[in-house]
XYZ file of C-alpha atoms in Angstrom:
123
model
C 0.000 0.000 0.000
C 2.893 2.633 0.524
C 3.849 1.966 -3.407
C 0.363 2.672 -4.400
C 0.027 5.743 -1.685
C 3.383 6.938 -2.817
C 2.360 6.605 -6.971
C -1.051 8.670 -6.207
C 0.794 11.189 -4.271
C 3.472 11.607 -6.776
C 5.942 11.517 -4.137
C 8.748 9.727 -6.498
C 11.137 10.138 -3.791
C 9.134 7.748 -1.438
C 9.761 5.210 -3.972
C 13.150 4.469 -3.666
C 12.795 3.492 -0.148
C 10.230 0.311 -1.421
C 12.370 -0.867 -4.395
C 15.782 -3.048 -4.315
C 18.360 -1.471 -5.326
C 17.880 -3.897 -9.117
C 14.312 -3.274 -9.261
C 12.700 -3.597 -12.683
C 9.440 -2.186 -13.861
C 8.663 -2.929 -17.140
C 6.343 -1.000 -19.070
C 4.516 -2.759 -21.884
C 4.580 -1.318 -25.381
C 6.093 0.489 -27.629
C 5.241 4.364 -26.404
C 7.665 6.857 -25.364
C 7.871 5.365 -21.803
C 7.751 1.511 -22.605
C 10.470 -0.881 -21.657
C 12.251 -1.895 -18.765
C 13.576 0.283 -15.931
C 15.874 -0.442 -13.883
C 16.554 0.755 -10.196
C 15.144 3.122 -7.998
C 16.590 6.172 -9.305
C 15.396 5.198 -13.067
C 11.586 3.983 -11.722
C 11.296 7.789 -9.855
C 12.523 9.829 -12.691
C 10.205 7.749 -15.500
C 7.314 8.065 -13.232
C 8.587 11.939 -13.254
C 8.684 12.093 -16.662
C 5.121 10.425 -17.133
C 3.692 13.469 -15.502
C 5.711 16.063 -16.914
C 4.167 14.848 -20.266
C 1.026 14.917 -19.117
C 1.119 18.540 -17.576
C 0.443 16.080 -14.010
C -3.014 14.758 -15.425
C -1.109 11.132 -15.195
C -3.173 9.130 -12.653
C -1.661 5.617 -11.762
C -3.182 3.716 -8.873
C -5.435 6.916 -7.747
C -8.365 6.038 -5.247
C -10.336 4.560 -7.945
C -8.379 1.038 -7.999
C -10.575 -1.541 -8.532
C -8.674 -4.245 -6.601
C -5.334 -5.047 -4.778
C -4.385 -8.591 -3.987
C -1.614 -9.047 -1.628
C 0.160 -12.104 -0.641
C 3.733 -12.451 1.256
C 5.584 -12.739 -2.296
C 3.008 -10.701 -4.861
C 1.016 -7.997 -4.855
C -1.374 -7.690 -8.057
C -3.443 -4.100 -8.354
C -6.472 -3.506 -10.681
C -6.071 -0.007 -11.505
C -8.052 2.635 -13.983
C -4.899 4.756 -16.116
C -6.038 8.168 -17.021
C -3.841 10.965 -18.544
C -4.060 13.482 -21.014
C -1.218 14.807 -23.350
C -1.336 16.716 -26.760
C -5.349 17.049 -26.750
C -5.692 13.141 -26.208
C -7.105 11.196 -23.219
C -5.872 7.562 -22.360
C -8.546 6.035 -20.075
C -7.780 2.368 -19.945
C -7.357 -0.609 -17.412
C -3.824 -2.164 -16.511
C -2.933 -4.701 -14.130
C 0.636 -4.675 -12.532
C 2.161 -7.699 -11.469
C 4.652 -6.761 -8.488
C 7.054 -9.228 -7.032
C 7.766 -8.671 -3.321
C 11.128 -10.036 -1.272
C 12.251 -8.953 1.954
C 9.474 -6.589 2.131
C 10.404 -4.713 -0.793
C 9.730 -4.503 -4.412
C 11.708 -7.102 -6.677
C 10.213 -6.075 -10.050
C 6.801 -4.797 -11.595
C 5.417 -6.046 -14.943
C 2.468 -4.006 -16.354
C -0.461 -5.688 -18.447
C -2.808 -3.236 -20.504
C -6.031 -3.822 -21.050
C -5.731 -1.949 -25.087
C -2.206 -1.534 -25.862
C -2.680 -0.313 -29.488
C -4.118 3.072 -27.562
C -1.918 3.114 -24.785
C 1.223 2.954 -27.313
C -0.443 5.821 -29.585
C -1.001 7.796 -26.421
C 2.658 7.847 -25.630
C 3.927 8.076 -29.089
């Protein structure tokens, strides 16, 4: 829950704090942002850089997640994506797939619910 309180907050400092020091989150696609990042420092300044690009209309795991399953190895949120950028709106579903050891965040692997918009939206 601090990831997800830390993401809606924007507080991409807090991050680094819940991540191993070779955390990966990989973001699916083929958008501006997709790939794999690795590390603390690199996870922060993407997420940064998501909401520079969208003038801070990027939401990520904002009160309106639909579900978060937690277990002592995975977490798996539910979560609505909204943003705007260039006079277009991305309003889609994702699921992120977050590996958990030693009480910290191993990697994140992000599933989109219509990836041809997501990657137009961040082209």
């Amino acid at each position: 829950m601090r990831f997800r309180e830390a993401m809606a907050d924007g507080n991409h400092e807090g991050l680094g704090g819940l991540f191993h020091d070779d955390a990966l989150v990989s973001i699916a696609g083929r958008g501006s942002i997709s790939g794999e990042h690795h590390g603390p420092a690199a996870i922060a300044s993407d997420l940064a850089r998501m909401r520079d690009l969208t003038g801070g209309s990027f939401r990520a795991f904002a009160p309106d997640v639909y579900d978060v399953l937690v277990s002592d190895r995975h977490t798996v949120l539910v979560d609505r994506y909204v943003a705007e950028r260039g006079g277009r709106r991305l309003d889609s579903h994702e699921v992120w797939l977050v590996s958990i050891d030693g009480g910290r965040i191993r990697d994140c692997i992000q599933y989109l619910h219509d990836q041809p918009a997501f990657d137009e939206f961040w082209s």
